[in-house]
PDB file of C-alpha atoms in Angstrom:
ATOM      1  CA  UNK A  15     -24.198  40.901 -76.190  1.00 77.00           C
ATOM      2  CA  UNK A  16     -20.672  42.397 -76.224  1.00 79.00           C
ATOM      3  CA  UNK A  17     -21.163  42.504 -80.453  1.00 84.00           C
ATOM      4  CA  UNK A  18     -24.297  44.304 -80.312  1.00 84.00           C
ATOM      5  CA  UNK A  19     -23.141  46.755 -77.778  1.00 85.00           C
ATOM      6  CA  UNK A  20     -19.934  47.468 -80.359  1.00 86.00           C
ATOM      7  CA  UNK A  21     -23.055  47.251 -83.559  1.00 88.00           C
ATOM      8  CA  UNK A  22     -25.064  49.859 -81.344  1.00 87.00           C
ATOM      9  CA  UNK A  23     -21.821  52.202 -80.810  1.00 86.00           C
ATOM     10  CA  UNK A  24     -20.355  52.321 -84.435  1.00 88.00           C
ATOM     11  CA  UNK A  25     -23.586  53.002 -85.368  1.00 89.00           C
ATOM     12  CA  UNK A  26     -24.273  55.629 -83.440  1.00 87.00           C
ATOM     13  CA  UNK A  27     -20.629  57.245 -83.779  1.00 88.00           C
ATOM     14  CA  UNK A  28     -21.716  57.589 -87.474  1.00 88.00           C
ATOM     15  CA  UNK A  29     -25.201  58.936 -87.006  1.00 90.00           C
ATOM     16  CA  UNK A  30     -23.334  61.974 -84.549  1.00 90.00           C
ATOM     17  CA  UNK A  31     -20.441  62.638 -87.729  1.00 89.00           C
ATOM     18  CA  UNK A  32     -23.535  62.815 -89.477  1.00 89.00           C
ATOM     19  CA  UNK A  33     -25.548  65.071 -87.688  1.00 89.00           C
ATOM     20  CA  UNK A  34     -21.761  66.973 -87.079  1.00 88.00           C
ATOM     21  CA  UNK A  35     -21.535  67.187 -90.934  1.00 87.00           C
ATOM     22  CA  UNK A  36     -25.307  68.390 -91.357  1.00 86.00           C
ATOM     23  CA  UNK A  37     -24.541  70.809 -88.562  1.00 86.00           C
ATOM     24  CA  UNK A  38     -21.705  72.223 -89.932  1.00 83.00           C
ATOM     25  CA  UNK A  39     -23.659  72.423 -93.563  1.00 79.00           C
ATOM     26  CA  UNK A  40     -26.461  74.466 -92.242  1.00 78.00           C
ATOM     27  CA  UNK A  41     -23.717  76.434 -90.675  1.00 76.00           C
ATOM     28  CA  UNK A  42     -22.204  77.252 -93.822  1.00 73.00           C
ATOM     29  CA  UNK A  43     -25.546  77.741 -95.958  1.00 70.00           C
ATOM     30  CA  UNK A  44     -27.135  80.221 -92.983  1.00 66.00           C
ATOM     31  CA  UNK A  45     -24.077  82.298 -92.415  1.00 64.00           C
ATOM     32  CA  UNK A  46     -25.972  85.606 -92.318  1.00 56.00           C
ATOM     33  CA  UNK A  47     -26.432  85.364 -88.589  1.00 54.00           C
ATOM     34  CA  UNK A  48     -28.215  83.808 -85.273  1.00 50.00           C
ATOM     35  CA  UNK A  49     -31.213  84.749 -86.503  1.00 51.00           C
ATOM     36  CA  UNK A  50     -31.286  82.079 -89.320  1.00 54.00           C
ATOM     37  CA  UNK A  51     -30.624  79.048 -87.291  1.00 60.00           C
ATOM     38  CA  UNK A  52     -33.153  76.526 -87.414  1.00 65.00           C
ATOM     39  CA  UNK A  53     -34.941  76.551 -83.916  1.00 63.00           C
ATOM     40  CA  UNK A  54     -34.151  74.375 -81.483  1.00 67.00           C
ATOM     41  CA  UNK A  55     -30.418  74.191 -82.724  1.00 68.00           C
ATOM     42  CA  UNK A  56     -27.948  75.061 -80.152  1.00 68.00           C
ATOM     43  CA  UNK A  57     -24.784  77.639 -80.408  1.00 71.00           C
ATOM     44  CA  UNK A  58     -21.974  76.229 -82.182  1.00 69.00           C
ATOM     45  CA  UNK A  59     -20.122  76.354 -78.627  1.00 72.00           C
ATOM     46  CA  UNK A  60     -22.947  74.279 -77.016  1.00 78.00           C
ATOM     47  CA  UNK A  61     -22.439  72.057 -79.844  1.00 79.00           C
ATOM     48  CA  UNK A  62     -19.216  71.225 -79.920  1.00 83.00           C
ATOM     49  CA  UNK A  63     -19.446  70.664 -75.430  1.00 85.00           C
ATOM     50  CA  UNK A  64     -22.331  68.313 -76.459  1.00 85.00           C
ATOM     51  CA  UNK A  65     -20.620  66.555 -78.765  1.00 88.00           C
ATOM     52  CA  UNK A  66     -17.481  65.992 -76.583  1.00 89.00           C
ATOM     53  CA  UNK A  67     -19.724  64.874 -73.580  1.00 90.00           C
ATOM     54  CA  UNK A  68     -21.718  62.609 -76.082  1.00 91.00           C
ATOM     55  CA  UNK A  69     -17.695  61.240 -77.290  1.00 92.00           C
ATOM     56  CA  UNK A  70     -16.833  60.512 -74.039  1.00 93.00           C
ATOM     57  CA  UNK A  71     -19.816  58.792 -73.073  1.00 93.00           C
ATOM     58  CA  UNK A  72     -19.776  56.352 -75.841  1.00 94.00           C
ATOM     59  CA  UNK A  73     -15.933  56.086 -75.525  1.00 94.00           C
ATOM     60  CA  UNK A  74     -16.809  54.485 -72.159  1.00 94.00           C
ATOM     61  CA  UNK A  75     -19.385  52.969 -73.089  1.00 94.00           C
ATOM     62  CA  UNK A  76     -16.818  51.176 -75.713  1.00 95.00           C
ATOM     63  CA  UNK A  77     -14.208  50.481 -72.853  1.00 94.00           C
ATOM     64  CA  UNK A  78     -16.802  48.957 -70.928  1.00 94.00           C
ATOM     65  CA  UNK A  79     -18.329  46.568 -73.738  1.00 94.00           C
ATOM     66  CA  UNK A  80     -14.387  45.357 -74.643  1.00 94.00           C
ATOM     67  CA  UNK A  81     -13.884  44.857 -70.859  1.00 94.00           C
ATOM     68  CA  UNK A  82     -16.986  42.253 -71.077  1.00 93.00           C
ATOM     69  CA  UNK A  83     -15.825  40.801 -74.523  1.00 94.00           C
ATOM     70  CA  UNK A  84     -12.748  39.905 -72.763  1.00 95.00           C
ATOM     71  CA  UNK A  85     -14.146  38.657 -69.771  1.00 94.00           C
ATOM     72  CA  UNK A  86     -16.346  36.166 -71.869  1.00 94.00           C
ATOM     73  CA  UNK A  87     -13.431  35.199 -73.673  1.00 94.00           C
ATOM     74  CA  UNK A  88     -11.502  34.269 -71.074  1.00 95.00           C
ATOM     75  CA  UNK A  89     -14.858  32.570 -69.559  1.00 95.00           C
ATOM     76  CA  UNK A  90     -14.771  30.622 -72.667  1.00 95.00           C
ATOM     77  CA  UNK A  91     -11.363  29.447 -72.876  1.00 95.00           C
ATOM     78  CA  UNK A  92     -11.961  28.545 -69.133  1.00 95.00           C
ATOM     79  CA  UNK A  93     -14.411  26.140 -69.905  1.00 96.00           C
ATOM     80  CA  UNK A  94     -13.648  24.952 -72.945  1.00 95.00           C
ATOM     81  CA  UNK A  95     -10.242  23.758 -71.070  1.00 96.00           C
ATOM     82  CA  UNK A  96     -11.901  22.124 -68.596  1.00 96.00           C
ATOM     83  CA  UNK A  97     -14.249  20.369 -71.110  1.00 96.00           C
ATOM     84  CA  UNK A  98     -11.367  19.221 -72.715  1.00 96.00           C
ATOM     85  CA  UNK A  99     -10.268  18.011 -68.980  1.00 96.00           C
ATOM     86  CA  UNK A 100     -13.161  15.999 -68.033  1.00 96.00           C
ATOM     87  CA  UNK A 101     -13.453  14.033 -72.076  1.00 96.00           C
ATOM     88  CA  UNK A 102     -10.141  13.136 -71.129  1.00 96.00           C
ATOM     89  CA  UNK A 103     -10.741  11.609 -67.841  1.00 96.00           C
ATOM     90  CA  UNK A 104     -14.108  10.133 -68.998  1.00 97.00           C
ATOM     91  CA  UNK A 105     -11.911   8.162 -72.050  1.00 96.00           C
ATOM     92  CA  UNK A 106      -9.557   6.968 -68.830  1.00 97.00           C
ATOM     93  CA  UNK A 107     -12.348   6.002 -66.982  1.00 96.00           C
ATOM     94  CA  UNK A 108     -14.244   4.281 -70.120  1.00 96.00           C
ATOM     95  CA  UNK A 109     -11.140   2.389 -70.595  1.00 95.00           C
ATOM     96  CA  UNK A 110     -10.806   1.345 -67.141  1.00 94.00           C
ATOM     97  CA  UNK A 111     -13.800   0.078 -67.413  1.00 93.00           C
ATOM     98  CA  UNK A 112     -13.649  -2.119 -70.230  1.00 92.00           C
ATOM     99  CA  UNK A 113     -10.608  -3.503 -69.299  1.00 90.00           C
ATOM    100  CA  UNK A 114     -12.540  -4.492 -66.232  1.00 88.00           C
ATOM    101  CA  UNK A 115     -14.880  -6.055 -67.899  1.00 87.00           C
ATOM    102  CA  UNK A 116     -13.030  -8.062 -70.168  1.00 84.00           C
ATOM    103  CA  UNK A 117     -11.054  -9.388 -67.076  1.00 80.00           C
ATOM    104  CA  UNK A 118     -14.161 -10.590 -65.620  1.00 78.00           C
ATOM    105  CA  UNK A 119     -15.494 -11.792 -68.732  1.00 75.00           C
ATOM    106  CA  UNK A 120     -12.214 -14.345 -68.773  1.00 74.00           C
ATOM    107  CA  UNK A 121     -13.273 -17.246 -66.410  1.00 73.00           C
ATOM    108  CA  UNK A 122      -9.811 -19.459 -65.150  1.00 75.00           C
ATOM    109  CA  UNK A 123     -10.396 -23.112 -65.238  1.00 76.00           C
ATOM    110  CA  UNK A 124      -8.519 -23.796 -62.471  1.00 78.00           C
ATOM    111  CA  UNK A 125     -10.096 -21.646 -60.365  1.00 76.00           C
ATOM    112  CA  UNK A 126     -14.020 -23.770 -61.614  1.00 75.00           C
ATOM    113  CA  UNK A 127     -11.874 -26.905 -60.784  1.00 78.00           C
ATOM    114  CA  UNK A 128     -10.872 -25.266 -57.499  1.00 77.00           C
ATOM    115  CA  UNK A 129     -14.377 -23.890 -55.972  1.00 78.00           C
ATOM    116  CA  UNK A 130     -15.927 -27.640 -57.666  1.00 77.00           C
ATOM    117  CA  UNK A 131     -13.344 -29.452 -55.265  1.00 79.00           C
ATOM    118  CA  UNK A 132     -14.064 -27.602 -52.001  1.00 78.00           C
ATOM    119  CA  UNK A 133     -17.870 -28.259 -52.190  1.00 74.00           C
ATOM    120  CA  UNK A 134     -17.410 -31.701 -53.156  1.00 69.00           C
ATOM    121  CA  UNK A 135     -15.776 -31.719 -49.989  1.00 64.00           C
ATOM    122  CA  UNK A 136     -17.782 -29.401 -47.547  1.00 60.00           C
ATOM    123  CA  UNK A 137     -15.430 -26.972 -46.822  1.00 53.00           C
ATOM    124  CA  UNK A 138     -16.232 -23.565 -46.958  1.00 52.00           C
TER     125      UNK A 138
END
């Protein structure tokens, strides 16, 4: 989200030199006076306060979008830490576990000889 936010601002930081450039271009090709501006265009003074507002809205805009790209890296480094955390544990646990196993797999001959001599003789 953070990327396309940066795509979307680059993008339109270029489409406002452009429209600066074509601006400026008329400018210079209808220099015989306000009567030759295309209509709808505003004074150059309007311009240029339009253009500063528009600047400092996408500068923020900008701030705003590398705030959240930082914010999900360090969300990401978060978790991949604690990912790291919990394989770590589960390989403890895994080998805990098969050790446990393996040391009831292991039967002790004296202990079959023991429990076969206490029922032969009814104790409990």
């Amino acid at each position: 989200m953070a990327q396309w936010i940066i795509t979307y601002l680059e993008q339109r930081n270029r489409q406002l030199e452009e429209e600066k450039e074509l601006d400026e271009l008329w400018r210079i090709r209808g220099n015989r006076g306000l009567n030759h501006r295309r209509p709808g265009d505003p004074l150059p003074a309007d311009r240029e306060s339009l253009l500063i507002q528009e600047n400092s809205r996408l500068e923020r805009l900008l701030e705003n979008a590398n705030q959240d790209k930082r914010l999900l890296r360090n969300m990401k480094n978060h978790y991949w830490v604690r990912m790291h955390v919990c394989k770590a544990k589960m390989k403890i646990l895994q080998r805990k576990l098969s050790e446990a196993r393996k040391r009831k797999k292991k039967t002790n001959p004296l202990r079959i000889l023991a429990e076969a001599s206490l029922t032969h003789h009814d104790t409990h």
